[in-house]
Amino acid sequence: MTQTRIQQARAGVVTDEVRQVARAEGVPAEELAQRLARGEAVITRNRLRADLAPLGIGRGLRVKVNANVGTSRDRLDVAGELGKARAAAAAGAHAIMDLSTGGDLPAIRREIMRAAPLPMGTVPMYEAAARALARAASFCELTEDELFGVIEAHLESGVDFLTVHCGVTLETAERMQTEGRLMDVVSRGGALTLAWMRHNERDNPLYTAFDRLLELSARYDATLSLGDGFRPGATLDATDRAQLHELILLGELQQRALERGVQVMIEGPGHVPLDQIQANVLLEKRLCHGAPFYVLGPLVTDCAPGYDHITGAIGGAMAAWAGADFLCYVTPAEHLRLPDERDVHAGVVASLIAAQAGELARGRADARERERQMSQARRELDWDGMYRAAVDPALARRVRAEAPPTHDENTCSMCGEFCAIKVQKDHPPRPRKPALPAKSR
Amino acid sequence: MTQTRIQQARAGVVTDEVRQVARAEGVPAEELAQRLARGEAVITRNRLRADLAPLGIGRGLRVKVNANVGTSRDRLDVAGELGKARAAAAAGAHAIMDLSTGGDLPAIRREIMRAAPLPMGTVPMYEAAARALARAASFCELTEDELFGVIEAHLESGVDFLTVHCGVTLETAERMQTEGRLMDVVSRGGALTLAWMRHNERDNPLYTAFDRLLELSARYDATLSLGDGFRPGATLDATDRAQLHELILLGELQQRALERGVQVMIEGPGHVPLDQIQANVLLEKRLCHGAPFYVLGPLVTDCAPGYDHITGAIGGAMAAWAGADFLCYVTPAEHLRLPDERDVHAGVVASLIAAQAGELARGRADARERERQMSQARRELDWDGMYRAAVDPALARRVRAEAPPTHDENTCSMCGEFCAIKVQKDHPPRPRKPALPAKSR
């Protein structure tokens, strides 16, 4: 059987793919290969998608942003989802997850893959549950073989990373119940898995048959994104024993995956107060042996429905600074309705802002250089230069044009002739000493 | 002469005003009085505004949010500014600053004060410069007496707190010049002051004649908000010697003000990478002897024009967690144009989110209680309860209604029947042991 990229990296082979990612990230290829071998970084590309640009995620690489799209069982508008996928790519998302639960799921997945040429992730449990529900009274009638069949179908269709809630076990669920959470399970995949376990009085097949998952993933060299079904859904539930026990299990599974040569990311919260984010990143890095951390938000307050792209940007910036590698966007529609195209754009931009703020705080040279370019342009009142360095050039241009300056086109309508930069240009410091004649060379 | 509230507090008098603020904040009145006496908290109310609810800002009190409104010399639409003032108050701003620089400034100030019954701050230098410019070729023709005349007029008209850039001195300016900043001075008041100093080859009268400022402020028991003219205007300039030297001066002035019984807040940056915010708060609290810290943002990246309410919310949350007391909002229009009413609303809400996130991270009981209420409502799929706990109830209600659920009105269109909360309700944990018959009492 073909080696996976972890196995190749472990054997000391530096592939063209690794060189390509290393070049894009500005890191030495040998170093990236070592990180792949240790499981500290992943390249999210299904073996079947040679046409896709490979994306690196993990230690030493730039922070990446994922956008979720997909139909719901309430809203089935495929054209709308394709528009959202394109909007996400145009806004600068690095990856896309198809979370569709309504309609012809394989067809929708293929279409989204075509619409946005980005690494794609899915949550196979959604399709598995929907399939079971189509033929039975409850999704709990889902069989283990049916579930793994859907997983295989996703991989065959080119999916690059799979969210699998392997850490949702009877033991962790009991830990949660005896603690008494405010919100219990808020992960959709986690809730479906838990309900299945309760209904069937059996443990989670994704946990008990984890090796089967590893075999499938290895075949396509796909990445497992170990989902956190017990992620806190309320800030007051953050960092509790259910979350941490699951994280311990995920770290055990990550070790087994690494041995088998299967790439792993670990998914993280969720709803977390600002003061607990650094600890959450540290715990993930420690318990999961440096595996890339893929966080959802985190949202630093529960009290801002309609603005969760902002609560997520606050948490995302903090997480990125602390070492998170991959930010799952949150849109303004979160907790309220399925997002539309505008929400998707806003969500991606907010996460890109968080990524830049986090990388700047880490002291990354490329993030600092971007800040320098923006400030240089501002100092020179060079508006085109400002737009070039902006996270959303078109929006910046449009906002300024809505109320352009009336007296001096170099300024803006906020300060006009009292523009601090202009005032200083007009009143430069006096020379401290009489100027000497310039020396001739 | 009537005592100021600091003098009263120092004498052990606990006034009705202090009791009123203490009640609103849920703190003991005696403790608040001691904090006033030590300069760790202020009550921003001009002696002439007995009708205004007094607002406390500082240690142990809730984090407050300020909204800036005001005409520019490019855009003079008084009705528009009144609309913005009302929008700021409606969105939940705790204070408002009139930063008008165009039109009949005293009349605009009075009207804004009437439109939004909130503590008002101003930057008298703007009016002083505009007055000088109206009668001379350059605002640098402004005289010291003219400047203090404007300050007195502001206080007479009821202004509650004054931003005065007392720390902009020739010495600090030279420190900045020899360092070589990317952005030099970006504070409008700071830039005007610096230009005046360079033109007149004299030091800043707000520094050299600080006692005159103290006498005026004491008369009205107004609060001096010591502006940071050298605040960084680029993340790469943050925490440099010009900023720190000015902060040292502001701490010296704060001590003199406290002796004279005049309340002081200290203004802070500006543009600051996430990893430097905590240090900035610590330095302010140390160098300025625990005086309330009033931060502008801070913006954690320069690269998001059009989204600076988000970059400001990230920095504001971090600052509030670290101990900042008062957040000056930043709107999406910052760096691009004068904000409109929508921008004002967005800016206030973003700052309120930052305040809540910061207070939650500090572990404040009231912030935790609000989170609990939201999560409780979510757990019960109680939408009205969610709206009540939301920072912007009307927006949350509107967003959900834009695409309501189609199958189950208790859910939302994001997850529909796969709603994690609903799935769990439908599949509760099985009882661990056979249920015993309930004992009769």
JSON list of N, CA, C and O in Angstrom, two decimals, chain B residues 65-96:
[
{"chain": "B", "resi": 65, "resn": "VAL", "atom": "N", "xyz": [-18.44, 52.42, 28.43]},
{"chain": "B", "resi": 65, "resn": "VAL", "atom": "CA", "xyz": [-18.19, 52.61, 27.00]},
{"chain": "B", "resi": 65, "resn": "VAL", "atom": "C", "xyz": [-18.52, 54.04, 26.59]},
{"chain": "B", "resi": 65, "resn": "VAL", "atom": "O", "xyz": [-19.59, 54.55, 26.93]},
{"chain": "B", "resi": 66, "resn": "ASN", "atom": "N", "xyz": [-17.61, 54.66, 25.89]},
{"chain": "B", "resi": 66, "resn": "ASN", "atom": "CA", "xyz": [-17.83, 56.01, 25.37]},
{"chain": "B", "resi": 66, "resn": "ASN", "atom": "C", "xyz": [-18.00, 55.98, 23.86]},
{"chain": "B", "resi": 66, "resn": "ASN", "atom": "O", "xyz": [-17.30, 55.25, 23.17]},
{"chain": "B", "resi": 67, "resn": "ALA", "atom": "N", "xyz": [-18.90, 56.82, 23.36]},
{"chain": "B", "resi": 67, "resn": "ALA", "atom": "CA", "xyz": [-19.08, 56.98, 21.91]},
{"chain": "B", "resi": 67, "resn": "ALA", "atom": "C", "xyz": [-18.72, 58.41, 21.52]},
{"chain": "B", "resi": 67, "resn": "ALA", "atom": "O", "xyz": [-19.17, 59.36, 22.16]},
{"chain": "B", "resi": 68, "resn": "ASN", "atom": "N", "xyz": [-17.92, 58.55, 20.49]},
{"chain": "B", "resi": 68, "resn": "ASN", "atom": "CA", "xyz": [-17.59, 59.87, 19.96]},
{"chain": "B", "resi": 68, "resn": "ASN", "atom": "C", "xyz": [-18.55, 60.25, 18.85]},
{"chain": "B", "resi": 68, "resn": "ASN", "atom": "O", "xyz": [-18.82, 59.43, 17.97]},
{"chain": "B", "resi": 69, "resn": "VAL", "atom": "N", "xyz": [-19.05, 61.47, 18.91]},
{"chain": "B", "resi": 69, "resn": "VAL", "atom": "CA", "xyz": [-19.80, 62.00, 17.78]},
{"chain": "B", "resi": 69, "resn": "VAL", "atom": "C", "xyz": [-19.24, 63.38, 17.48]},
{"chain": "B", "resi": 69, "resn": "VAL", "atom": "O", "xyz": [-18.31, 63.84, 18.15]},
{"chain": "B", "resi": 70, "resn": "GLY", "atom": "N", "xyz": [-19.80, 64.06, 16.50]},
{"chain": "B", "resi": 70, "resn": "GLY", "atom": "CA", "xyz": [-19.35, 65.42, 16.22]},
{"chain": "B", "resi": 70, "resn": "GLY", "atom": "C", "xyz": [-19.12, 65.67, 14.75]},
{"chain": "B", "resi": 70, "resn": "GLY", "atom": "O", "xyz": [-18.74, 64.78, 14.00]},
{"chain": "B", "resi": 71, "resn": "THR", "atom": "N", "xyz": [-19.37, 66.92, 14.38]},
{"chain": "B", "resi": 71, "resn": "THR", "atom": "CA", "xyz": [-19.14, 67.35, 13.00]},
{"chain": "B", "resi": 71, "resn": "THR", "atom": "C", "xyz": [-17.65, 67.37, 12.70]},
{"chain": "B", "resi": 71, "resn": "THR", "atom": "O", "xyz": [-16.83, 67.43, 13.61]},
{"chain": "B", "resi": 72, "resn": "SER", "atom": "N", "xyz": [-17.32, 67.32, 11.43]},
{"chain": "B", "resi": 72, "resn": "SER", "atom": "CA", "xyz": [-15.94, 67.61, 11.04]},
{"chain": "B", "resi": 72, "resn": "SER", "atom": "C", "xyz": [-15.99, 68.89, 10.18]},
{"chain": "B", "resi": 72, "resn": "SER", "atom": "O", "xyz": [-17.07, 69.38, 9.84]},
{"chain": "B", "resi": 73, "resn": "ARG", "atom": "N", "xyz": [-14.85, 69.40, 9.86]},
{"chain": "B", "resi": 73, "resn": "ARG", "atom": "CA", "xyz": [-14.83, 70.60, 9.04]},
{"chain": "B", "resi": 73, "resn": "ARG", "atom": "C", "xyz": [-15.21, 70.25, 7.61]},
{"chain": "B", "resi": 73, "resn": "ARG", "atom": "O", "xyz": [-15.55, 71.13, 6.82]},
{"chain": "B", "resi": 74, "resn": "ASP", "atom": "N", "xyz": [-15.21, 68.95, 7.29]},
{"chain": "B", "resi": 74, "resn": "ASP", "atom": "CA", "xyz": [-15.64, 68.51, 5.97]},
{"chain": "B", "resi": 74, "resn": "ASP", "atom": "C", "xyz": [-17.14, 68.20, 5.94]},
{"chain": "B", "resi": 74, "resn": "ASP", "atom": "O", "xyz": [-17.77, 68.29, 4.88]},
{"chain": "B", "resi": 75, "resn": "ARG", "atom": "N", "xyz": [-17.66, 67.76, 7.06]},
{"chain": "B", "resi": 75, "resn": "ARG", "atom": "CA", "xyz": [-19.06, 67.31, 7.09]},
{"chain": "B", "resi": 75, "resn": "ARG", "atom": "C", "xyz": [-19.76, 67.99, 8.25]},
{"chain": "B", "resi": 75, "resn": "ARG", "atom": "O", "xyz": [-19.47, 67.73, 9.40]},
{"chain": "B", "resi": 76, "resn": "LEU", "atom": "N", "xyz": [-20.67, 68.89, 7.90]},
{"chain": "B", "resi": 76, "resn": "LEU", "atom": "CA", "xyz": [-21.32, 69.69, 8.92]},
{"chain": "B", "resi": 76, "resn": "LEU", "atom": "C", "xyz": [-22.82, 69.44, 8.84]},
{"chain": "B", "resi": 76, "resn": "LEU", "atom": "O", "xyz": [-23.54, 70.14, 8.14]},
{"chain": "B", "resi": 77, "resn": "ASP", "atom": "N", "xyz": [-23.27, 68.41, 9.55]},
{"chain": "B", "resi": 77, "resn": "ASP", "atom": "CA", "xyz": [-24.68, 68.03, 9.50]},
{"chain": "B", "resi": 77, "resn": "ASP", "atom": "C", "xyz": [-25.12, 67.83, 10.94]},
{"chain": "B", "resi": 77, "resn": "ASP", "atom": "O", "xyz": [-25.02, 66.74, 11.50]},
{"chain": "B", "resi": 78, "resn": "VAL", "atom": "N", "xyz": [-25.61, 68.92, 11.54]},
{"chain": "B", "resi": 78, "resn": "VAL", "atom": "CA", "xyz": [-25.91, 68.88, 12.98]},
{"chain": "B", "resi": 78, "resn": "VAL", "atom": "C", "xyz": [-27.00, 67.85, 13.28]},
{"chain": "B", "resi": 78, "resn": "VAL", "atom": "O", "xyz": [-26.89, 67.08, 14.23]},
{"chain": "B", "resi": 79, "resn": "ALA", "atom": "N", "xyz": [-28.05, 67.83, 12.44]},
{"chain": "B", "resi": 79, "resn": "ALA", "atom": "CA", "xyz": [-29.13, 66.86, 12.67]},
{"chain": "B", "resi": 79, "resn": "ALA", "atom": "C", "xyz": [-28.56, 65.44, 12.66]},
{"chain": "B", "resi": 79, "resn": "ALA", "atom": "O", "xyz": [-28.95, 64.59, 13.46]},
{"chain": "B", "resi": 80, "resn": "GLY", "atom": "N", "xyz": [-27.65, 65.20, 11.74]},
{"chain": "B", "resi": 80, "resn": "GLY", "atom": "CA", "xyz": [-27.03, 63.88, 11.65]},
{"chain": "B", "resi": 80, "resn": "GLY", "atom": "C", "xyz": [-26.28, 63.54, 12.92]},
{"chain": "B", "resi": 80, "resn": "GLY", "atom": "O", "xyz": [-26.33, 62.41, 13.42]},
{"chain": "B", "resi": 81, "resn": "GLU", "atom": "N", "xyz": [-25.57, 64.53, 13.48]},
{"chain": "B", "resi": 81, "resn": "GLU", "atom": "CA", "xyz": [-24.81, 64.26, 14.71]},
{"chain": "B", "resi": 81, "resn": "GLU", "atom": "C", "xyz": [-25.74, 64.01, 15.88]},
{"chain": "B", "resi": 81, "resn": "GLU", "atom": "O", "xyz": [-25.44, 63.18, 16.76]},
{"chain": "B", "resi": 82, "resn": "LEU", "atom": "N", "xyz": [-26.86, 64.73, 15.92]},
{"chain": "B", "resi": 82, "resn": "LEU", "atom": "CA", "xyz": [-27.83, 64.48, 17.00]},
{"chain": "B", "resi": 82, "resn": "LEU", "atom": "C", "xyz": [-28.39, 63.07, 16.88]},
{"chain": "B", "resi": 82, "resn": "LEU", "atom": "O", "xyz": [-28.57, 62.36, 17.88]},
{"chain": "B", "resi": 83, "resn": "GLY", "atom": "N", "xyz": [-28.64, 62.66, 15.65]},
{"chain": "B", "resi": 83, "resn": "GLY", "atom": "CA", "xyz": [-29.12, 61.29, 15.42]},
{"chain": "B", "resi": 83, "resn": "GLY", "atom": "C", "xyz": [-28.09, 60.28, 15.91]},
{"chain": "B", "resi": 83, "resn": "GLY", "atom": "O", "xyz": [-28.44, 59.26, 16.52]},
{"chain": "B", "resi": 84, "resn": "LYS", "atom": "N", "xyz": [-26.82, 60.57, 15.67]},
{"chain": "B", "resi": 84, "resn": "LYS", "atom": "CA", "xyz": [-25.76, 59.66, 16.11]},
{"chain": "B", "resi": 84, "resn": "LYS", "atom": "C", "xyz": [-25.67, 59.63, 17.64]},
{"chain": "B", "resi": 84, "resn": "LYS", "atom": "O", "xyz": [-25.47, 58.56, 18.24]},
{"chain": "B", "resi": 85, "resn": "ALA", "atom": "N", "xyz": [-25.84, 60.80, 18.25]},
{"chain": "B", "resi": 85, "resn": "ALA", "atom": "CA", "xyz": [-25.80, 60.85, 19.72]},
{"chain": "B", "resi": 85, "resn": "ALA", "atom": "C", "xyz": [-26.94, 60.02, 20.30]},
{"chain": "B", "resi": 85, "resn": "ALA", "atom": "O", "xyz": [-26.75, 59.25, 21.26]},
{"chain": "B", "resi": 86, "resn": "ARG", "atom": "N", "xyz": [-28.12, 60.16, 19.71]},
{"chain": "B", "resi": 86, "resn": "ARG", "atom": "CA", "xyz": [-29.27, 59.36, 20.19]},
{"chain": "B", "resi": 86, "resn": "ARG", "atom": "C", "xyz": [-29.04, 57.88, 19.95]},
{"chain": "B", "resi": 86, "resn": "ARG", "atom": "O", "xyz": [-29.36, 57.04, 20.79]},
{"chain": "B", "resi": 87, "resn": "ALA", "atom": "N", "xyz": [-28.46, 57.55, 18.79]},
{"chain": "B", "resi": 87, "resn": "ALA", "atom": "CA", "xyz": [-28.18, 56.14, 18.47]},
{"chain": "B", "resi": 87, "resn": "ALA", "atom": "C", "xyz": [-27.19, 55.55, 19.47]},
{"chain": "B", "resi": 87, "resn": "ALA", "atom": "O", "xyz": [-27.32, 54.40, 19.90]},
{"chain": "B", "resi": 88, "resn": "ALA", "atom": "N", "xyz": [-26.20, 56.35, 19.85]},
{"chain": "B", "resi": 88, "resn": "ALA", "atom": "CA", "xyz": [-25.19, 55.86, 20.80]},
{"chain": "B", "resi": 88, "resn": "ALA", "atom": "C", "xyz": [-25.85, 55.57, 22.15]},
{"chain": "B", "resi": 88, "resn": "ALA", "atom": "O", "xyz": [-25.61, 54.52, 22.76]},
{"chain": "B", "resi": 89, "resn": "ALA", "atom": "N", "xyz": [-26.70, 56.50, 22.59]},
{"chain": "B", "resi": 89, "resn": "ALA", "atom": "CA", "xyz": [-27.37, 56.31, 23.88]},
{"chain": "B", "resi": 89, "resn": "ALA", "atom": "C", "xyz": [-28.30, 55.10, 23.81]},
{"chain": "B", "resi": 89, "resn": "ALA", "atom": "O", "xyz": [-28.33, 54.26, 24.72]},
{"chain": "B", "resi": 90, "resn": "ALA", "atom": "N", "xyz": [-29.03, 54.98, 22.70]},
{"chain": "B", "resi": 90, "resn": "ALA", "atom": "CA", "xyz": [-29.96, 53.86, 22.56]},
{"chain": "B", "resi": 90, "resn": "ALA", "atom": "C", "xyz": [-29.23, 52.52, 22.55]},
{"chain": "B", "resi": 90, "resn": "ALA", "atom": "O", "xyz": [-29.74, 51.52, 23.05]},
{"chain": "B", "resi": 91, "resn": "ALA", "atom": "N", "xyz": [-28.04, 52.50, 21.97]},
{"chain": "B", "resi": 91, "resn": "ALA", "atom": "CA", "xyz": [-27.28, 51.25, 21.88]},
{"chain": "B", "resi": 91, "resn": "ALA", "atom": "C", "xyz": [-26.66, 50.87, 23.22]},
{"chain": "B", "resi": 91, "resn": "ALA", "atom": "O", "xyz": [-26.21, 49.74, 23.38]},
{"chain": "B", "resi": 92, "resn": "GLY", "atom": "N", "xyz": [-26.61, 51.82, 24.15]},
{"chain": "B", "resi": 92, "resn": "GLY", "atom": "CA", "xyz": [-26.10, 51.48, 25.48]},
{"chain": "B", "resi": 92, "resn": "GLY", "atom": "C", "xyz": [-24.80, 52.15, 25.87]},
{"chain": "B", "resi": 92, "resn": "GLY", "atom": "O", "xyz": [-24.18, 51.76, 26.86]},
{"chain": "B", "resi": 93, "resn": "ALA", "atom": "N", "xyz": [-24.38, 53.17, 25.11]},
{"chain": "B", "resi": 93, "resn": "ALA", "atom": "CA", "xyz": [-23.16, 53.90, 25.51]},
{"chain": "B", "resi": 93, "resn": "ALA", "atom": "C", "xyz": [-23.39, 54.54, 26.87]},
{"chain": "B", "resi": 93, "resn": "ALA", "atom": "O", "xyz": [-24.51, 54.95, 27.20]},
{"chain": "B", "resi": 94, "resn": "HIS", "atom": "N", "xyz": [-22.32, 54.62, 27.67]},
{"chain": "B", "resi": 94, "resn": "HIS", "atom": "CA", "xyz": [-22.43, 55.22, 29.00]},
{"chain": "B", "resi": 94, "resn": "HIS", "atom": "C", "xyz": [-22.05, 56.70, 29.00]},
{"chain": "B", "resi": 94, "resn": "HIS", "atom": "O", "xyz": [-22.36, 57.41, 29.95]},
{"chain": "B", "resi": 95, "resn": "ALA", "atom": "N", "xyz": [-21.31, 57.12, 28.01]},
{"chain": "B", "resi": 95, "resn": "ALA", "atom": "CA", "xyz": [-20.85, 58.51, 27.93]},
{"chain": "B", "resi": 95, "resn": "ALA", "atom": "C", "xyz": [-20.68, 58.85, 26.48]},
{"chain": "B", "resi": 95, "resn": "ALA", "atom": "O", "xyz": [-20.63, 57.96, 25.61]},
{"chain": "B", "resi": 96, "resn": "ILE", "atom": "N", "xyz": [-20.60, 60.14, 26.23]},
{"chain": "B", "resi": 96, "resn": "ILE", "atom": "CA", "xyz": [-20.52, 60.59, 24.85]},
{"chain": "B", "resi": 96, "resn": "ILE", "atom": "C", "xyz": [-19.50, 61.72, 24.78]},
{"chain": "B", "resi": 96, "resn": "ILE", "atom": "O", "xyz": [-19.42, 62.53, 25.70]}
]
